[in-house]
Amino acid sequence: MPSFDAIIIGGGTNGLACAARLQKSGRKVLVLESGSAPGGGALGADFAPGYRAPGLAHLVHMLDARVETDMDLARHGLSWAATDLPSTALSATGDHLVMEGAAGERLTGSVSAEERRAWAALRTELMAFADVLAPFKELTPPRLAKGVGNDVWQLGKLGLKTRMMGKDRFREFLRMLLINVHDVLNDELTDPRLKGLLAHDAVLGTWLGPRSPNSLIHLLNRFAGQVAGKRASLAVPAGGMGAVAAAMAASATASGVTIRTGAAVAALIVEGDRTVGVTLASGEDLRAATIISAISPKTTFLKLLGPRHLDTGFVNRIRHMKSRGGAAKLNLALKGRPDFRGADLRSRLVIAPDEHAVELAFNAVKYGEAPDRPVMEILVPSAFEGGHAPDGHHVLSAIVQFAPCGQAVGTDAIRERYRNQTLAVLEQHAPGLADLIVGEELMLPADIEARHGMVGGNWHHGELSVEQMLFLRPVPGIAQYQGPIAGLWLAGAGCHPGGGISGAAGWNAAERIVREVRS
Amino acid sequence: MRAKTAMKPDPRLHFQAPLLETPFHPRTSAANRLNAWVPWGGYSTVLEFEDLAMEHSAIRNAATVYDLCPMVKYRVRGREAAAYLNRLTVRNVAKLQVGSVHYTIWCDDAGKIVDDGTLFRLADDDYRICCQERHLPWLLDSAHGFDVTIEEVTEEIAALSLQGPCSYAVLKAAGFDVETLKPFRIATFPVDGGELMISRTGFTGDLGYELWTSPDRALALWDRLFEAGALYGIRPIGSAALDMARTEAGFIITNLDFIPAHQAVREDRVRSPFDMSLDWMIDWEKGHFNGRRALLAEREKGSEWAFVGLDIEGNVSAEHAIIYHDKKHEVGQITAACWSPTVKRNIALAHVKRPYHAEKSGNLWVEIYAMRELQYVKLMLKARICERPFFKPARRTATPPGLF
Amino acid sequence: MIYDAVIIGAGHNGLVTAAYLARAGLKVMVVEKNDWVGGAAVSRELYPGFTYSNCSYVSSLFRPEIMRDLELPKHGLQILPYEGGAVFTEGDGYLGMHRNHDANRREIARHSPRDAEAYDRYARDVLRHCRFIRPMLLRTAADPASFRPRDMAELAWLGKQMFGLSEMAMYDMIRFWTMSIADFLDEYFENGVVKAYQAVASIIGTALGPMSPGTAYVLLHHAMGDVDGNVGAWGFARGGMGSITKALTASLTAAGGEVRTGSGVAKILVRNGRATGVVLENGDEVHGKRVVSNMDVKRTFLKHVDEAELPGTFLKRVRNFKIRGSSGKLNIALDRAPKFTALPEGSPYMKGDMHFTDSIEKMERAYDDWKAGHFSRDPFQDMMIPTMIDPTMTPPGKHFMSCFIQYAPPKIEGNDWTDQDRDAFAETVLNQIEAHAPGFKSSVLHYEVRTPRELEKEVGLTEGNIFQGELTFDQLLFNRPVPGYAQYRSPIRDLWICGSSTHPGGGVMGAPGRNAASEILRDMAKPSKDMSDAYAVL
């Protein structure tokens, strides 16, 4: 039995990124993945014979640059079926609006010149704000205290950069940082399709409506992301979403990381008030000086470590950490090519007729109910390349918002209703789609929790809301990736800067571990 | 005679009497000649029955009865009750035997004291916490992940404290044989179809017991004690007399001697076990408990405060006075003080900034504003740090206890 | 005659500004469009013998420093703290509130023994947040984009305040400022009724539901006041809320200031980029060396100033200022006290604020109706009967009832309110009360309905927003009313703003008015000897 310096629990993108970075620092790293292959939520799966769904996510838009470059993912098999993917705001009448380039640099479709100007101005401003936020993603969140190891120089630089946006823009930044996206859209724009698309994107993966204060920052966070060297851009990996994780796993393995699949961790081993190892579900004990959890903080502390090794106040914070999933995943196996009234299938298709539709869809889930008309983001991976479905057939992957979360709402009646409402919206935008369906899979947040261990079905292992961001993420006191007990570290999406096929949290955590822990 | 179990009153009508009466109220009100009542924990309680000096004197000379009902009681039961309490409190509960009591404290994450109290082990998996403040949410939240049940049982228990050199004699005369009962041990006696629990505990630093029964047996217990105690000069005492006795004994009271962590509005008012000089209780080896990591760090780094006893020159009580070093720099505050009739010294309990708690040069001073006929007399008196308790009679712990 | 200052609007903030300026020796004229003074702090006899507090209805935020400086008690102001309050629950139950700590605990324990003991810590934490924010109320917010020494110093002061907290307290404060009241309450309480009662203060006057982030701060806005040092307590002004503005007016006139009622302003006169006075609706001109507007920022700049006088970005920010009407009112004269079937005889609950919304979800659903452009089908009510303790407002045995209602949108599905809408709104409210107090409707002698339409028309509050602008972070502190103009000045020289559109916002607080006066006097380099320092919060 070889010994390891570090054991990483969870072989998702963050676990793999963390492993690769640590291994490079000269440590011996073991990654434990409960599933049959590394990848977590990024992993694709066959959901009907011959049809492969892309997993939870179906697009990459914030792959951490350090991960992409330093892990040399291209060399380990990652290539892109499409980059700089346009987004189509679908219209029920076929009058689609398409956003192309970084953060919708160009608009095509019937859009007035005035609206184009308005959008260009707003986009410039939002991109400037996103520029300010972007570097924070690669930073260990600072602590609000003196002499506690903050990277003061780095923070000062970022602060100065923010101030140097210019007086007016800096003022606008401070005004808009916590504003709701609905107001911004209505202050600046008029086109319902554009407003619908942006409102949708702002609340994608959150538990907020466009009218909820603090919602604009999520749009900024999207625009602060990058993939394949391009800011605010979308990309489809060749070979399906699983390819990202596969490349990361290959890179990690190549650098010496050991990955064990089918290895679910049942508990952490604590000796002398430090974590010294893990006990697998099989009963096997594995030991290492550094234990890193890249899975949900709630699971890590409440199940694997257990409250008796923690303080009550801390346990309260973890218990009250919000982790409501608002998105469902629908995969459809289609025997023919879906037609969204002529929309380009080689784009991201969004059904969000206007910002009110997004708000209305959110209304219902506040009460654990299913909305009448959900909004959604659709990708047809089979339109980009073969291998997803039999020839001439297609796979449609949709992230449908909002979906009720919690055990009580996992009932068949709600599932059935949710399915029907979603298909009705789809049918309206792609007449005849229903007749093409030969297989389907619908995952409500409760199903996502069951399959991927994401508490509440939240993709970020905890809501990425302002009160759970940066030094407040996952909860105050452990935002710098260091757990409350010696030897334990966090590296998952539950930490800053959150999830989204990025690897940033894992990489940041590794950077800090390298700094703090002598190998 | 047992009081009849009354119909449970309409719980909505509590507004008619915002302060409850304790189960002993018919007796305490009859004895309360001064009619001096103070609210305590939602109950009307007696400050002074008749004469403070007589009441205090009885604590050290005869036998006294103090109504303890407003103390908040929680019952902790279940398979993991001991593990739960070990995580909650700083002492090692594994060392607490069935039929025993210990004084303990519990802390928040930052290692600041939430409250102090006594922990009774009634049976293997059955404990009772008795404390000053209410903590149900904290106790329930702490139970997350443990197989225990927590109940608030304050109103289910009537409690009396019987203290004084003659307290054993009174119990004996009342028919309760506690001759072999050692300090911090519990004995139970059948009474009138129910049970009386007697613990050799108290808050006076003298020989004494605390008696626990059900509210419907409260008056019968009172009467039995007073009948048996008549020859021994038994008398009820109010909080004022008890406060003097506890100061002599060096005991602290929540919210008088420290502000509990969950109530402090001002962050700097909270105190750690080190600050309160209660760190002797901490069992560092028992495993994790709330605040342990913060307290370990404090042990390394040092604490800001110490809690000390003071002997102040002169005879003017120094309640709430400010303490100075070299008559200039503020280094602490007094939380409790009195002229002690028992030890004939001017004593006080105080928070003192470290390192002045170890001041040996005699350069600590207490500034007292003594109100004398509408004018303050300003005094700057020398204070000496001294050991607590100020009064520690051998009879307190002697077993078998003496018949004084 | 050229006044030193012409103040537009005799609401409480306008009068506060005017009174401070008059006391500093300035010749001051307040012009008011209505035939009475008071703005939204008024007492009006709308039914013979009955005094109505027909807009604002309770007091807590009004700064005690102002009461003392302007000698308001001498001029007749008396604040009466009240007790009681209840939320009625489904099934004829209720949760009451008590000022007495132990009574309050026992009352909550009827609903949840755990929450009964959780209340102290909750109240402690809210008080901690109050203590942090209170010192900011009587200070002009720093402009974080400015490098002027004064702004840098003010920012440093703010930083010092922040770093006076422990690290964890700072995190908790930032969380508190950004989270929803529903989430905040979940961290303390388990019982839905307890949470519903506490959530009340976080939605009043606000176009947000309790599940919206940012509503925890709104709770603070209602909890940071006090009655005689009792932080979080509320009271009535004896004789109705108009007593506050009556006392202010008396104080003003005693200091030599003047008030001209029935004098609506048509236009603010601007010459060579400087405000020089106002033109009244009747064509009269009132000239002044400076003009101070107590109107909300939208009304001031979009209706009374030529667009050409204002920079484009400023205009845009003002246009985009969020001032959404979200509430309405019913003011009712009663022949007798209502009998709420749930309340036991002799209970004190009717002396305080009463509500019928017993869950956060019901509040949120009421908000959903507003978002859809309707008034709430099952609205939230903050109901008061001040005559339970104030004998001056009605004939003996009769009562005045003030019902504050949420949510009511400024427009019904995009259209102006009609009289039918208004009547349907009133009927919904009356029926809600009748359901808990049978026979109530038959005791109604007269009532006045105030939808956002009436509030805008009569009081001048744009869209009927009672705070002259939403209290979300994008419109607080240095962002209020618009970034770069948060120091009571405007792009036009000598045109000042002093209303609730400015920091620290709405409520009958008087702080914006005092802060504006302070800035004006500072600008004139005139020491304000009659302006006491903000009381230290110890």
mmCIF file of N, CA and C in Angstrom, chain A residues 99-142:
data_model
loop_
_atom_site.group_PDB
_atom_site.id
_atom_site.type_symbol
_atom_site.label_atom_id
_atom_site.label_comp_id
_atom_site.label_asym_id
_atom_site.label_seq_id
_atom_site.Cartn_x
_atom_site.Cartn_y
_atom_site.Cartn_z
ATOM 1 N N MET A 99 -26.911 36.480 -30.166
ATOM 2 C CA MET A 99 -25.771 37.206 -29.601
ATOM 3 C C MET A 99 -24.511 36.461 -29.994
ATOM 4 N N GLU A 100 -23.592 37.181 -30.616
ATOM 5 C CA GLU A 100 -22.349 36.543 -31.028
ATOM 6 C C GLU A 100 -21.156 37.247 -30.401
ATOM 7 N N GLY A 101 -20.066 36.500 -30.325
ATOM 8 C CA GLY A 101 -18.839 37.077 -29.782
ATOM 9 C C GLY A 101 -18.885 37.148 -28.271
ATOM 10 N N ALA A 102 -17.803 37.679 -27.696
ATOM 11 C CA ALA A 102 -17.697 37.734 -26.247
ATOM 12 C C ALA A 102 -18.840 38.549 -25.666
ATOM 13 N N ALA A 103 -19.584 37.931 -24.766
ATOM 14 C CA ALA A 103 -20.702 38.601 -24.085
ATOM 15 C C ALA A 103 -21.606 39.329 -25.072
ATOM 16 N N GLY A 104 -21.843 38.695 -26.217
ATOM 17 C CA GLY A 104 -22.780 39.291 -27.172
ATOM 18 C C GLY A 104 -22.255 40.554 -27.836
ATOM 19 N N GLU A 105 -21.025 40.477 -28.300
ATOM 20 C CA GLU A 105 -20.402 41.624 -28.958
ATOM 21 C C GLU A 105 -21.232 42.103 -30.149
ATOM 22 N N ARG A 106 -21.799 41.129 -30.849
ATOM 23 C CA ARG A 106 -22.635 41.474 -31.998
ATOM 24 C C ARG A 106 -24.026 40.888 -31.809
ATOM 25 N N LEU A 107 -25.003 41.650 -32.249
ATOM 26 C CA LEU A 107 -26.372 41.143 -32.224
ATOM 27 C C LEU A 107 -26.824 40.935 -33.653
ATOM 28 N N THR A 108 -27.442 39.808 -33.939
ATOM 29 C CA THR A 108 -28.063 39.656 -35.248
ATOM 30 C C THR A 108 -29.530 39.373 -35.038
ATOM 31 N N GLY A 109 -30.290 39.678 -36.060
ATOM 32 C CA GLY A 109 -31.739 39.577 -35.952
ATOM 33 C C GLY A 109 -32.327 40.972 -36.060
ATOM 34 N N SER A 110 -33.641 41.017 -35.942
ATOM 35 C CA SER A 110 -34.312 42.304 -36.119
ATOM 36 C C SER A 110 -34.200 43.129 -34.846
ATOM 37 N N VAL A 111 -33.131 43.891 -34.776
ATOM 38 C CA VAL A 111 -32.924 44.719 -33.598
ATOM 39 C C VAL A 111 -32.711 46.154 -34.058
ATOM 40 N N SER A 112 -33.348 47.073 -33.386
ATOM 41 C CA SER A 112 -33.234 48.468 -33.805
ATOM 42 C C SER A 112 -31.822 48.980 -33.545
ATOM 43 N N ALA A 113 -31.452 49.979 -34.322
ATOM 44 C CA ALA A 113 -30.118 50.572 -34.168
ATOM 45 C C ALA A 113 -29.961 51.146 -32.769
ATOM 46 N N GLU A 114 -31.025 51.729 -32.265
ATOM 47 C CA GLU A 114 -30.981 52.336 -30.935
ATOM 48 C C GLU A 114 -30.701 51.273 -29.874
ATOM 49 N N GLU A 115 -31.363 50.134 -30.027
ATOM 50 C CA GLU A 115 -31.187 49.049 -29.074
ATOM 51 C C GLU A 115 -29.758 48.500 -29.153
ATOM 52 N N ARG A 116 -29.246 48.433 -30.355
ATOM 53 C CA ARG A 116 -27.862 47.962 -30.522
ATOM 54 C C ARG A 116 -26.898 48.896 -29.798
ATOM 55 N N ARG A 117 -27.138 50.190 -29.945
ATOM 56 C CA ARG A 117 -26.272 51.153 -29.256
ATOM 57 C C ARG A 117 -26.388 51.008 -27.746
ATOM 58 N N ALA A 118 -27.636 50.867 -27.310
ATOM 59 C CA ALA A 118 -27.865 50.751 -25.865
ATOM 60 C C ALA A 118 -27.162 49.507 -25.315
ATOM 61 N N TRP A 119 -27.288 48.428 -26.054
ATOM 62 C CA TRP A 119 -26.656 47.191 -25.598
ATOM 63 C C TRP A 119 -25.139 47.323 -25.620
ATOM 64 N N ALA A 120 -24.614 47.931 -26.658
ATOM 65 C CA ALA A 120 -23.157 48.085 -26.752
ATOM 66 C C ALA A 120 -22.637 48.864 -25.541
ATOM 67 N N ALA A 121 -23.366 49.916 -25.164
ATOM 68 C CA ALA A 121 -22.934 50.721 -24.026
ATOM 69 C C ALA A 121 -23.017 49.914 -22.734
ATOM 70 N N LEU A 122 -24.127 49.226 -22.562
ATOM 71 C CA LEU A 122 -24.294 48.439 -21.340
ATOM 72 C C LEU A 122 -23.253 47.322 -21.281
ATOM 73 N N ARG A 123 -23.057 46.682 -22.417
ATOM 74 C CA ARG A 123 -22.096 45.581 -22.469
ATOM 75 C C ARG A 123 -20.696 46.064 -22.089
ATOM 76 N N THR A 124 -20.311 47.203 -22.627
ATOM 77 C CA THR A 124 -18.992 47.754 -22.299
ATOM 78 C C THR A 124 -18.849 47.939 -20.793
ATOM 79 N N GLU A 125 -19.920 48.482 -20.218
ATOM 80 C CA GLU A 125 -19.878 48.732 -18.787
ATOM 81 C C GLU A 125 -19.799 47.420 -18.000
ATOM 82 N N LEU A 126 -20.643 46.475 -18.367
ATOM 83 C CA LEU A 126 -20.663 45.199 -17.646
ATOM 84 C C LEU A 126 -19.333 44.474 -17.800
ATOM 85 N N MET A 127 -18.759 44.552 -18.983
ATOM 86 C CA MET A 127 -17.468 43.890 -19.200
ATOM 87 C C MET A 127 -16.374 44.561 -18.368
ATOM 88 N N ALA A 128 -16.481 45.873 -18.233
ATOM 89 C CA ALA A 128 -15.496 46.572 -17.395
ATOM 90 C C ALA A 128 -15.625 46.119 -15.943
ATOM 91 N N PHE A 129 -16.860 45.983 -15.489
ATOM 92 C CA PHE A 129 -17.060 45.500 -14.121
ATOM 93 C C PHE A 129 -16.547 44.066 -13.990
ATOM 94 N N ALA A 130 -16.839 43.259 -15.012
ATOM 95 C CA ALA A 130 -16.401 41.864 -14.981
ATOM 96 C C ALA A 130 -14.876 41.789 -14.947
ATOM 97 N N ASP A 131 -14.227 42.719 -15.655
ATOM 98 C CA ASP A 131 -12.763 42.767 -15.642
ATOM 99 C C ASP A 131 -12.225 42.945 -14.228
ATOM 100 N N VAL A 132 -12.949 43.738 -13.477
ATOM 101 C CA VAL A 132 -12.530 43.987 -12.096
ATOM 102 C C VAL A 132 -12.694 42.735 -11.255
ATOM 103 N N LEU A 133 -13.777 42.019 -11.514
ATOM 104 C CA LEU A 133 -14.071 40.849 -10.691
ATOM 105 C C LEU A 133 -13.225 39.634 -11.071
ATOM 106 N N ALA A 134 -12.865 39.548 -12.344
ATOM 107 C CA ALA A 134 -12.206 38.335 -12.847
ATOM 108 C C ALA A 134 -10.983 37.911 -12.028
ATOM 109 N N PRO A 135 -10.071 38.837 -11.710
ATOM 110 C CA PRO A 135 -8.858 38.392 -10.986
ATOM 111 C C PRO A 135 -9.164 37.790 -9.614
ATOM 112 N N PHE A 136 -10.301 38.155 -9.041
ATOM 113 C CA PHE A 136 -10.647 37.616 -7.722
ATOM 114 C C PHE A 136 -10.858 36.108 -7.767
ATOM 115 N N LYS A 137 -11.227 35.620 -8.937
ATOM 116 C CA LYS A 137 -11.462 34.186 -9.053
ATOM 117 C C LYS A 137 -10.199 33.377 -8.767
ATOM 118 N N GLU A 138 -9.054 33.974 -9.010
ATOM 119 C CA GLU A 138 -7.808 33.238 -8.849
ATOM 120 C C GLU A 138 -7.138 33.529 -7.509
ATOM 121 N N LEU A 139 -7.933 34.079 -6.593
ATOM 122 C CA LEU A 139 -7.378 34.563 -5.340
ATOM 123 C C LEU A 139 -7.974 33.804 -4.166
ATOM 124 N N THR A 140 -7.137 33.500 -3.170
ATOM 125 C CA THR A 140 -7.711 33.049 -1.911
ATOM 126 C C THR A 140 -8.461 34.237 -1.314
ATOM 127 N N PRO A 141 -9.716 34.049 -0.931
ATOM 128 C CA PRO A 141 -10.455 35.191 -0.391
ATOM 129 C C PRO A 141 -9.711 35.805 0.783
ATOM 130 N N PRO A 142 -9.615 37.128 0.815
ATOM 131 C CA PRO A 142 -8.926 37.772 1.928
ATOM 132 C C PRO A 142 -9.727 37.611 3.214
#
